[in-house]
Amino acid sequence: MKTPKNVETHVWRGGIPLESRYTAGLGGQIFFQALKERGELVGTRCAACKQVYVPARAFCERCFAELTEEVKVSPEGTLVSFTFSAYDRDANRLAEPVALALVKLDGATTTMLHRLLRVTSPEQVRIGARVKVVLKPKAKRTGSILDIEGFQLA
Amino acid sequence: MNGRVGIIGIGYTAAQPTTPYSSFKELMFEAAQRAYFDAGIDAAEVESFVTCAEDLNTGLSIFDEYTPDQLGAVQKPMHTLTQDGLHGIADAVMQIKSGLVEVVAVEAHSKASNILTPDWILDYAVDPIFNRPLGFNPHALAGLEMNLFLHETGITPQQVSQVAAKNRTNALRNPLAAYPARLTADDTAAGPYAHYPLRETEMAQTADGCVVVVLASDDKARAAASQPLWVRGIGFANDSPTLESRDWVHAEYTRIAAQMAYRMAGITNPAREIDFFEVDDTYAYKELQHLIALGLYPNRPGEAGRALEQGLTRPDGKTPVNVSGGCLGLGWTLEASGLYRIVELVLQLRGQAGPRQLPGAKMGLAQSWRGVPTTSGAVAILSSEQKPWE
Ligand SMILES: [Zn+2]
């Protein structure tokens, strides 16, 4: 076909309202209930695989077993990795980058992603540092991952 | 019937930052026409079609319903994979090896310039209960992974910058590339951080484009108009999907996919037996991580950085990597990325790669990753020679 010359290209814009509900499930329920009511971090253990999954899960991804043994893990842990992200989800550059931390809580074999609080530059942070969970006060907790404010350097 | 599968035709458009005149269907029509012409067949001779696309990237739901007409696939067997194009190659190989059909066309394209909210689409792929509420830009996951990868392997930020410089520079010799630039590691290391320690200059920019690859059984391939290239090995795998329990240092999805492909191809020493590599470099550090997972540096992963510094992965080095320019130089064409790597393999193995032709290339490897937040990968090994015992 001939490419049009000096002709405005025709485009149409479209979109839909896209919203969903997500069920936390039995595993998620255990985790969020403990977090909201007791301020505790609860996982499930697979004894066969020597895994402690936090947040709690209903099944083991390694051996396919149903998991029933609940385990409370420590609110302290080790910084596995971190980043300072300079963009928001809408791809706008932020005035101040957001710090994110990947943390292995003591007693867990999995890592947990959350914000890293009270740091402003990478020079203040090192992989392997000790960190601790900062929770919202009980009155403000709703049973969400945001009941955790984030991690802070211990 | 034996189990050999050959690639008998490729068709493609150049990767471009934007394609304002052509609709995605017209890009596909162009690439398909070229592929069938290259193979010396009519569209009617293609028995089955595989397209690779993500609904939200196309701005449509149930995208597979939008694909038959522009490929000549109306009233024919066809389906869509929500995967990179290399998975489509694996799909075609299985269809042919099963004896179900003898000629399959695999298509993938990108019309990324029409995606108005790309980071929101990636965000919608992040776990909605445990991760998405944090409200971070999904590319930050690459920053997190890169930081740990450097920490564990001893690979330096300068070496990662050098990957970006190499691939942008390689793209200068590729007329299909959207982002060629003569850059040094100092140039790319001067870019601002996007997701520390990942710099803007170390992230591939999206491009539009389309590739169609025609595969055929041994008999059909021998009769093809163009020199057939043989699929010697194919593999695909995933790590754990969750951010909580995946491996953040090693690209396990690539290691497992490569083991599958090596087993099929009878390869025991990939660095010695394979002449060149086209691997995912959506983020520059990923090239090094993927080469390690492919088993090129079995003794110490840090060698990946030193090999790069010594120029071993340059086009004139012992193990050329991303001679095409990779995603960094050619452009990140979303699901079509793996098929652009197949295009490079085919051109090199046919001796049609022009100014970037690698002398004596007989076997090449293509590897793909589906991008953040996934752990989905595939590997394909092509050769101009059949296995001697087949
Ligand atoms: Zn288990």
Coordinates of C-alpha atoms and ligand atoms in Angstrom, one line a residue:
Chain A
M1 CA 0.0 0.0 0.0
K2 CA 1.1 3.6 -0.6
T3 CA 2.4 5.5 2.4
P4 CA 0.3 8.7 2.6
K5 CA 2.2 11.9 2.1
N6 CA 1.5 15.0 4.2
V7 CA -1.6 13.3 5.7
E8 CA -2.4 13.3 9.3
T9 CA -2.1 9.7 10.7
H10 CA -5.3 8.5 12.1
V11 CA -5.3 7.0 15.5
W12 CA -8.0 6.2 18.0
R13 CA -7.7 6.3 21.7
G14 CA -9.5 3.8 23.9
G15 CA -9.5 2.4 27.4
I16 CA -11.7 0.5 29.8
P17 CA -12.2 0.8 33.6
L18 CA -10.2 -2.2 34.8
E19 CA -10.6 -3.2 38.4
S20 CA -10.5 -6.6 40.1
R21 CA -11.0 -8.3 43.5
Y22 CA -8.3 -10.6 44.8
T23 CA -8.9 -13.3 47.3
A24 CA -6.1 -13.6 49.8
G25 CA -6.9 -17.3 50.3
L26 CA -6.5 -19.5 53.4
G27 CA -2.7 -18.9 53.6
G28 CA -3.1 -15.1 53.1
Q29 CA -5.9 -15.1 55.7
I30 CA -3.5 -16.6 58.3
F31 CA -0.9 -14.1 57.6
F32 CA -3.1 -11.0 57.5
Q33 CA -5.1 -12.0 60.6
A34 CA -1.9 -12.4 62.7
L35 CA -0.5 -9.2 61.3
K36 CA -3.6 -7.2 62.0
E37 CA -4.6 -8.6 65.4
R38 CA -1.3 -9.5 67.0
G39 CA 1.3 -7.6 65.0
E40 CA 3.0 -10.9 64.2
L41 CA 4.6 -12.2 61.0
V42 CA 3.3 -15.8 60.4
G43 CA 4.5 -18.2 57.8
T44 CA 4.0 -21.9 57.1
R45 CA 6.6 -24.6 57.3
C46 CA 7.4 -27.5 55.0
A47 CA 9.4 -29.9 57.1
A48 CA 10.3 -32.1 54.2
C49 CA 11.8 -29.2 52.2
K50 CA 13.1 -27.3 55.3
Q51 CA 11.2 -24.2 54.0
V52 CA 9.4 -21.5 56.0
Y53 CA 7.2 -19.5 53.7
V54 CA 6.4 -15.9 54.8
P55 CA 3.7 -14.8 54.1
A56 CA 2.0 -18.1 55.0
R57 CA 1.0 -20.3 52.0
A58 CA -1.4 -23.2 51.8
F59 CA 1.0 -25.4 49.8
C60 CA 4.7 -26.0 49.2
E61 CA 5.9 -24.9 45.8
R62 CA 8.8 -27.4 46.0
C63 CA 7.2 -30.7 47.0
F64 CA 3.5 -29.9 46.3
A65 CA 2.5 -30.8 49.9
E66 CA -0.4 -29.0 51.7
L67 CA 1.1 -26.9 54.5
T68 CA -0.6 -26.8 57.9
E69 CA 2.2 -26.0 60.3
E70 CA 2.1 -22.3 61.2
V71 CA 5.3 -20.6 62.3
K72 CA 5.8 -17.2 63.8
V73 CA 9.0 -15.6 62.5
S74 CA 11.1 -12.7 63.9
P75 CA 10.3 -9.1 63.0
E76 CA 14.1 -8.7 62.5
G77 CA 16.1 -9.9 59.6
T78 CA 18.9 -9.3 57.1
L79 CA 18.9 -7.0 54.0
V80 CA 19.2 -9.2 50.9
S81 CA 19.0 -6.4 48.4
F82 CA 17.8 -2.8 48.0
T83 CA 17.1 -0.3 45.3
F84 CA 16.3 3.4 45.1
S85 CA 13.7 3.7 42.4
A86 CA 13.4 7.1 40.7
Y87 CA 10.0 6.5 39.0
D88 CA 6.4 6.1 40.0
R89 CA 4.1 3.6 38.4
D90 CA 2.9 6.2 35.8
A91 CA 6.6 6.5 34.6
N92 CA 7.0 10.0 36.1
R93 CA 10.4 10.8 37.6
L94 CA 10.0 11.3 41.3
A95 CA 11.5 14.3 43.2
E96 CA 13.0 11.8 45.7
P97 CA 13.6 8.2 44.9
V98 CA 11.7 5.5 46.8
A99 CA 13.9 3.0 48.7
L100 CA 12.8 -0.7 48.5
A101 CA 14.2 -3.6 50.5
L102 CA 14.3 -7.3 50.0
V103 CA 14.6 -8.8 53.4
K104 CA 15.1 -12.3 54.8
L105 CA 13.4 -12.3 58.2
D106 CA 15.1 -14.5 60.9
G107 CA 13.3 -17.8 60.8
A108 CA 12.0 -17.5 57.3
T109 CA 13.6 -19.1 54.2
T110 CA 11.9 -16.7 51.8
T111 CA 12.4 -13.0 51.3
M112 CA 9.9 -10.2 51.7
L113 CA 9.7 -7.0 49.7
H114 CA 8.8 -3.7 51.3
R115 CA 9.8 -0.1 51.6
L116 CA 13.0 0.9 53.3
L117 CA 12.3 3.7 55.6
R118 CA 14.4 6.7 56.8
V119 CA 17.1 6.4 54.2
T120 CA 17.8 8.9 51.4
S121 CA 20.8 7.6 49.5
P122 CA 22.5 4.3 48.7
E123 CA 25.5 5.3 50.7
Q124 CA 23.5 4.8 53.9
V125 CA 22.6 1.2 53.0
R126 CA 24.6 -2.0 52.5
I127 CA 23.5 -5.5 51.6
G128 CA 23.8 -7.7 54.7
A129 CA 22.7 -5.0 57.1
R130 CA 20.3 -5.9 59.9
V131 CA 16.8 -4.5 59.6
K132 CA 13.6 -4.6 61.5
V133 CA 9.9 -4.4 60.6
V134 CA 8.0 -1.2 61.4
L135 CA 4.3 -1.8 61.9
K136 CA 1.4 0.6 61.9
P137 CA -0.3 1.0 65.3
K138 CA -3.0 -1.6 65.9
A139 CA -5.8 0.9 65.5
K140 CA -4.7 1.7 62.0
R141 CA -4.2 -1.9 60.8
T142 CA -6.7 -3.3 58.3
G143 CA -5.3 -6.7 57.4
S144 CA -3.2 -5.6 54.4
I145 CA 0.5 -5.7 53.5
L146 CA 0.4 -2.0 54.2
D147 CA -0.1 -2.8 57.9
I148 CA 3.6 -2.9 57.6
E149 CA 5.1 0.5 57.2
G150 CA 8.3 -1.0 55.9
F151 CA 11.7 -2.0 57.2
Q152 CA 14.2 0.2 58.9
L153 CA 17.9 -0.3 59.5
A154 CA 18.4 -1.8 63.0
Chain B
M1 CA 9.5 -39.7 9.4
N2 CA 12.5 -38.4 11.4
G3 CA 12.4 -35.7 14.1
R4 CA 14.3 -33.0 12.4
V5 CA 12.8 -29.5 12.2
G6 CA 14.2 -26.7 10.0
I7 CA 13.6 -23.0 9.8
I8 CA 12.9 -22.4 6.1
G9 CA 11.9 -18.8 6.0
I10 CA 12.1 -15.5 8.0
G11 CA 10.3 -12.2 7.4
Y12 CA 10.6 -9.1 9.4
T13 CA 10.2 -5.4 9.5
A14 CA 13.0 -3.1 10.8
A15 CA 12.7 -2.3 14.5
Q16 CA 11.6 1.3 14.8
P17 CA 10.9 3.7 17.7
T18 CA 7.5 4.3 16.1
T19 CA 5.4 3.1 13.1
P20 CA 2.8 5.8 12.7
Y21 CA 1.5 4.7 9.3
S22 CA 1.1 0.9 9.7
S23 CA -1.4 -0.9 11.9
F24 CA -0.2 -3.9 13.8
K25 CA -2.1 -6.1 11.3
E26 CA -0.2 -4.4 8.4
L27 CA 3.1 -5.0 10.1
M28 CA 2.2 -8.6 10.5
F29 CA 1.1 -8.8 6.9
E30 CA 4.4 -7.4 5.7
A31 CA 6.5 -9.7 7.8
A32 CA 4.4 -12.8 6.8
Q33 CA 4.6 -12.0 3.1
R34 CA 8.4 -11.7 3.4
A35 CA 8.7 -14.9 5.4
Y36 CA 6.6 -17.0 2.9
F37 CA 8.5 -15.5 0.0
D38 CA 11.8 -16.3 1.7
A39 CA 10.6 -19.9 2.2
G40 CA 9.4 -20.1 -1.4
I41 CA 5.9 -21.1 -0.3
D42 CA 2.4 -19.7 -0.5
A43 CA 0.5 -18.8 2.6
A44 CA -1.9 -21.7 1.7
E45 CA 1.0 -24.1 2.3
V46 CA 1.3 -23.1 6.0
E47 CA -0.7 -25.7 7.9
S48 CA -0.6 -24.2 11.4
F49 CA 0.0 -20.8 13.0
V50 CA 1.4 -19.6 16.3
T51 CA 1.3 -16.0 17.4
C52 CA 2.9 -14.7 20.6
A53 CA 1.3 -11.8 22.4
E54 CA 0.1 -10.4 25.7
D55 CA -3.4 -9.0 25.6
L56 CA -2.7 -5.8 27.5
N57 CA 0.3 -5.0 25.3
T58 CA -2.0 -5.1 22.3
G59 CA -4.7 -3.0 23.9
L60 CA -7.2 -5.8 23.4
S61 CA -8.7 -8.7 25.2
I62 CA -8.7 -12.2 23.6
F63 CA -6.0 -11.0 21.2
D64 CA -5.8 -14.4 19.4
E65 CA -9.0 -13.6 17.7
Y66 CA -7.3 -10.7 16.0
T67 CA -4.6 -12.7 14.3
P68 CA -5.7 -15.1 11.5
D69 CA -6.5 -12.9 8.6
Q70 CA -3.2 -11.0 8.2
L71 CA -1.2 -14.2 8.3
G72 CA -3.2 -16.2 5.9
A73 CA -4.5 -18.3 8.8
V74 CA -8.3 -17.9 8.3
Q75 CA -10.0 -21.3 8.6
K76 CA -6.6 -22.9 9.7
P77 CA -5.3 -24.3 13.0
M78 CA -4.0 -21.3 15.0
H79 CA -3.5 -20.2 18.6
T80 CA -1.7 -17.5 20.6
L81 CA 0.8 -18.0 23.4
T82 CA 1.2 -15.3 26.0
Q83 CA 4.9 -15.7 25.8
D84 CA 8.0 -14.5 24.1
G85 CA 8.4 -15.6 20.5
L86 CA 11.0 -18.3 21.4
H87 CA 8.2 -20.2 23.2
G88 CA 6.4 -20.0 19.8
I89 CA 9.4 -21.7 18.1
A90 CA 9.2 -24.5 20.7
D91 CA 5.5 -24.8 20.1
A92 CA 6.1 -25.2 16.3
V93 CA 8.9 -27.7 16.9
M94 CA 6.5 -29.9 18.9
Q95 CA 3.7 -29.6 16.4
I96 CA 6.1 -30.8 13.6
K97 CA 7.8 -33.4 15.7
S98 CA 4.5 -34.9 16.7
G99 CA 3.7 -35.4 13.0
L100 CA 0.5 -33.3 13.3
V101 CA 1.6 -30.8 10.6
E102 CA 4.7 -30.2 8.4
V103 CA 4.8 -26.4 8.0
V104 CA 4.2 -23.9 10.8
A105 CA 4.4 -20.1 10.9
V106 CA 5.4 -18.4 14.2
E107 CA 4.7 -14.7 14.6
A108 CA 5.4 -12.0 17.2
H109 CA 5.3 -8.3 17.0
S110 CA 5.5 -5.1 19.0
K111 CA 3.4 -2.0 18.5
A112 CA 4.9 -0.6 21.7
S113 CA 4.5 3.0 20.5
N114 CA 0.8 2.6 20.8
I115 CA 1.0 1.5 24.5
L116 CA 0.2 4.6 26.5
T117 CA 0.6 3.2 30.0
P118 CA 3.3 0.5 29.7
D119 CA 4.4 0.6 33.3
W120 CA 0.9 0.2 34.6
I121 CA 0.6 -2.9 32.5
L122 CA 3.7 -4.4 34.1
D123 CA 2.4 -3.2 37.5
Y124 CA -0.8 -5.2 36.9
A125 CA 1.4 -8.3 36.6
V126 CA 2.8 -7.8 40.1
D127 CA 1.2 -9.8 42.9
P128 CA -1.9 -7.8 43.8
I129 CA -2.0 -8.8 47.5
F130 CA 1.5 -8.9 48.7
N131 CA 3.5 -6.6 46.4
R132 CA 1.4 -4.3 44.2
P133 CA 0.0 -2.3 47.2
L134 CA 3.5 -1.0 47.8
G135 CA 3.0 1.2 44.7
F136 CA 6.5 0.9 43.2
N137 CA 7.5 1.2 39.5
P138 CA 7.8 -2.5 38.3
H139 CA 11.2 -1.8 36.7
A140 CA 12.5 -1.4 40.3
L141 CA 12.5 -5.2 40.5
A142 CA 15.4 -5.1 38.0
G143 CA 17.3 -2.6 40.2
L144 CA 16.8 -4.9 43.2
E145 CA 18.0 -8.0 41.3
M146 CA 21.0 -6.2 39.7
N147 CA 22.2 -5.0 43.2
L148 CA 22.2 -8.5 44.6
F149 CA 23.6 -9.9 41.3
L150 CA 26.6 -7.6 41.5
H151 CA 27.1 -8.2 45.2
E152 CA 27.1 -12.0 44.8
T153 CA 29.2 -12.3 41.5
G154 CA 31.7 -9.5 42.0
I155 CA 30.7 -8.1 38.6
T156 CA 31.1 -4.3 38.6
P157 CA 28.8 -1.5 37.7
Q158 CA 31.4 -0.4 35.1
Q159 CA 31.2 -3.8 33.4
V160 CA 27.4 -3.5 33.2
S161 CA 27.8 -0.1 31.6
Q162 CA 30.2 -1.7 29.1
V163 CA 27.4 -4.2 28.1
A164 CA 25.2 -1.3 27.1
A165 CA 28.0 0.5 25.2
K166 CA 28.9 -2.7 23.3
N167 CA 25.4 -3.5 22.2
R168 CA 24.5 0.0 21.2
T169 CA 27.7 0.1 19.2
N170 CA 27.0 -3.3 17.6
A171 CA 23.7 -1.9 16.4
L172 CA 25.6 0.5 14.1
R173 CA 26.2 -2.5 11.8
N174 CA 22.5 -3.6 11.9
P175 CA 20.2 -1.9 9.5
L176 CA 17.2 -3.3 11.5
A177 CA 18.3 -1.6 14.7
A178 CA 16.3 1.3 16.2
Y179 CA 18.9 2.6 18.7
P180 CA 22.4 2.4 17.2
A181 CA 24.9 4.7 18.9
R182 CA 28.7 4.8 19.2
L183 CA 29.1 4.8 22.9
T184 CA 31.8 3.9 25.4
A185 CA 31.3 2.5 28.9
D186 CA 32.1 6.0 30.2
D187 CA 29.2 7.4 28.2
T188 CA 26.7 4.9 29.5
A189 CA 28.1 5.1 33.0
A190 CA 27.3 8.8 33.0
G191 CA 23.6 8.1 32.7
P192 CA 21.4 8.9 35.7
Y193 CA 20.1 6.1 38.0
A194 CA 16.6 4.9 37.2
H195 CA 16.4 2.2 39.8
Y196 CA 19.8 2.2 41.7
P197 CA 22.2 0.6 40.7
L198 CA 20.5 0.4 37.3
R199 CA 21.0 3.4 35.1
E200 CA 18.7 4.8 32.4
T201 CA 21.3 4.0 29.8
E202 CA 21.3 0.3 30.9
M203 CA 17.6 -0.2 30.2
A204 CA 16.4 -1.1 26.7
Q205 CA 14.0 1.2 25.0
T206 CA 10.9 -0.2 23.3
A207 CA 10.6 -0.4 19.5
D208 CA 7.9 -1.5 17.1
G209 CA 8.4 -4.4 14.7
C210 CA 7.2 -7.8 13.6
V211 CA 8.9 -11.1 12.8
V212 CA 7.4 -14.2 11.2
V213 CA 9.4 -17.5 11.1
V214 CA 8.4 -20.5 9.0
L215 CA 9.4 -23.9 10.3
A216 CA 9.1 -27.2 8.5
S217 CA 9.6 -31.0 8.7
D218 CA 12.8 -32.5 7.3
D219 CA 11.3 -33.3 3.9
K220 CA 9.7 -29.9 3.4
A221 CA 12.9 -28.2 4.7
R222 CA 15.1 -29.9 2.2
A223 CA 12.9 -28.8 -0.6
A224 CA 12.7 -25.2 0.6
A225 CA 13.8 -22.2 -1.6
S226 CA 16.2 -20.8 1.1
Q227 CA 18.9 -22.7 2.9
P228 CA 17.2 -24.4 5.9
L229 CA 18.7 -23.9 9.4
W230 CA 18.2 -26.8 11.8
V231 CA 16.7 -26.5 15.2
R232 CA 19.2 -28.5 17.1
G233 CA 18.0 -27.8 20.6
I234 CA 15.0 -26.1 22.3
G235 CA 14.0 -25.6 25.9
F236 CA 11.9 -23.4 28.2
A237 CA 11.4 -23.1 31.9
N238 CA 10.2 -20.9 34.8
D239 CA 11.6 -20.3 38.3
S240 CA 9.1 -19.7 41.1
P241 CA 6.8 -16.9 40.2
T242 CA 6.7 -15.3 43.6
L243 CA 9.1 -12.5 44.5
E244 CA 9.4 -14.1 47.9
S245 CA 10.9 -17.5 46.8
R246 CA 12.5 -17.0 43.4
D247 CA 16.3 -17.0 42.9
W248 CA 17.4 -13.4 42.8
V249 CA 21.0 -14.1 41.8
H250 CA 20.8 -16.8 39.2
A251 CA 18.6 -16.9 36.1
E252 CA 17.3 -20.4 36.9
Y253 CA 14.7 -20.2 34.2
T254 CA 17.5 -19.9 31.6
R255 CA 19.8 -22.5 33.2
I256 CA 17.0 -25.1 33.1
A257 CA 15.9 -24.1 29.6
A258 CA 19.5 -24.3 28.4
Q259 CA 20.0 -27.8 30.0
M260 CA 17.0 -29.0 28.0
A261 CA 18.3 -27.5 24.8
Y262 CA 21.8 -28.8 25.3
R263 CA 20.6 -32.3 26.1
M264 CA 18.6 -32.3 22.8
A265 CA 21.5 -30.9 20.8
G266 CA 24.1 -33.2 22.5
I267 CA 26.1 -30.1 23.6
T268 CA 28.4 -30.6 26.6
N269 CA 30.6 -27.5 26.3
P270 CA 28.5 -24.6 25.0
A271 CA 31.4 -22.1 25.1
R272 CA 33.4 -24.2 22.7
E273 CA 30.6 -25.8 20.6
I274 CA 28.4 -22.7 20.0
D275 CA 29.8 -20.0 17.8
F276 CA 27.8 -17.0 18.9
F277 CA 25.0 -16.0 21.3
E278 CA 21.9 -13.7 21.1
V279 CA 20.6 -13.3 24.6
D280 CA 18.2 -11.1 26.5
D281 CA 19.6 -7.7 27.6
T282 CA 16.4 -5.8 28.4
Y283 CA 18.6 -4.5 31.3
A284 CA 22.3 -4.6 30.6
Y285 CA 23.2 -6.7 33.6
K286 CA 20.8 -9.4 32.3
E287 CA 23.2 -10.2 29.4
L288 CA 25.9 -11.2 31.9
Q289 CA 23.4 -13.0 34.2
H290 CA 22.0 -15.0 31.2
L291 CA 25.4 -15.9 29.9
I292 CA 26.3 -17.3 33.3
A293 CA 23.0 -19.3 33.3
L294 CA 23.9 -20.6 29.8
G295 CA 26.9 -22.2 31.4
L296 CA 29.6 -20.1 29.7
Y297 CA 31.5 -19.5 32.8
P298 CA 31.1 -22.7 34.8
N299 CA 34.0 -22.1 37.2
R300 CA 33.4 -18.5 38.4
P301 CA 30.5 -16.3 37.4
G302 CA 32.7 -13.2 37.8
E303 CA 34.5 -14.3 34.7
A304 CA 31.5 -13.0 32.7
G305 CA 32.6 -9.5 33.6
R306 CA 36.2 -10.1 32.9
A307 CA 35.5 -11.8 29.5
L308 CA 33.5 -8.7 28.6
E309 CA 36.3 -6.4 29.6
Q310 CA 38.8 -8.4 27.5
G311 CA 36.5 -8.0 24.5
L312 CA 35.8 -11.7 24.2
T313 CA 32.0 -11.1 23.7
R314 CA 32.6 -8.4 21.0
P315 CA 31.9 -9.3 17.4
D316 CA 35.6 -10.0 16.9
G317 CA 36.0 -11.9 20.1
K318 CA 36.0 -15.6 20.8
T319 CA 32.4 -15.7 21.9
P320 CA 30.4 -12.9 20.2
V321 CA 27.3 -11.9 22.2
N322 CA 24.4 -9.8 20.7
V323 CA 26.1 -8.9 17.5
S324 CA 22.7 -7.7 16.4
G325 CA 22.8 -5.0 19.0
G326 CA 20.5 -6.8 21.4
C327 CA 17.5 -5.2 22.9
L328 CA 19.6 -2.2 24.0
G329 CA 20.7 -1.5 20.4
L330 CA 18.0 -3.0 18.2
G331 CA 15.1 -2.0 20.6
W332 CA 13.0 -4.0 23.0
T333 CA 10.3 -5.4 20.8
L334 CA 8.3 -7.0 23.6
E335 CA 7.2 -10.6 22.6
A336 CA 9.0 -10.2 19.3
S337 CA 12.4 -9.9 21.0
G338 CA 13.1 -13.7 20.8
L339 CA 12.2 -13.8 17.1
Y340 CA 14.6 -10.9 16.3
R341 CA 17.3 -13.1 17.9
I342 CA 16.2 -15.9 15.6
V343 CA 16.5 -13.5 12.6
E344 CA 20.1 -12.7 13.6
L345 CA 20.9 -16.4 14.0
V346 CA 19.4 -17.2 10.6
L347 CA 21.2 -14.3 8.8
Q348 CA 24.5 -15.2 10.4
L349 CA 24.2 -18.9 9.7
R350 CA 23.2 -18.3 6.1
G351 CA 26.1 -15.8 5.6
Q352 CA 23.7 -13.0 5.0
A353 CA 24.6 -10.7 7.9
G354 CA 26.5 -8.1 5.8
P355 CA 28.9 -5.9 7.6
R356 CA 28.4 -7.8 10.9
Q357 CA 28.9 -11.2 9.4
L358 CA 30.8 -13.6 11.7
P359 CA 33.2 -15.6 9.7
G360 CA 32.5 -19.4 9.8
A361 CA 29.5 -19.3 12.1
K362 CA 27.9 -22.7 12.1
M363 CA 25.9 -22.8 15.3
G364 CA 24.2 -20.0 17.3
L365 CA 22.1 -19.8 20.4
A366 CA 19.1 -17.5 21.2
Q367 CA 17.8 -17.0 24.7
S368 CA 14.8 -15.1 25.9
W369 CA 13.3 -13.8 29.1
R370 CA 9.8 -12.5 29.4
G371 CA 10.8 -9.4 31.4
V372 CA 9.8 -8.2 34.9
P373 CA 8.1 -9.4 37.0
T374 CA 8.4 -12.9 35.3
T375 CA 10.8 -15.8 35.6
S376 CA 10.0 -17.2 32.2
G377 CA 12.7 -18.1 29.7
A378 CA 13.5 -20.1 26.6
V379 CA 16.6 -21.2 24.6
A380 CA 16.9 -22.2 21.0
I381 CA 20.0 -23.6 19.2
L382 CA 20.2 -23.4 15.4
S383 CA 22.8 -24.8 13.2
S384 CA 23.5 -24.8 9.4
E385 CA 24.5 -28.5 9.8
Q386 CA 22.4 -31.4 10.9
K387 CA 23.6 -33.7 13.6
P388 CA 26.0 -36.2 11.9
W389 CA 24.1 -39.2 13.2
E390 CA 20.7 -38.1 12.1
Ligands
ZN1 ZN 7.9 -29.0 50.5

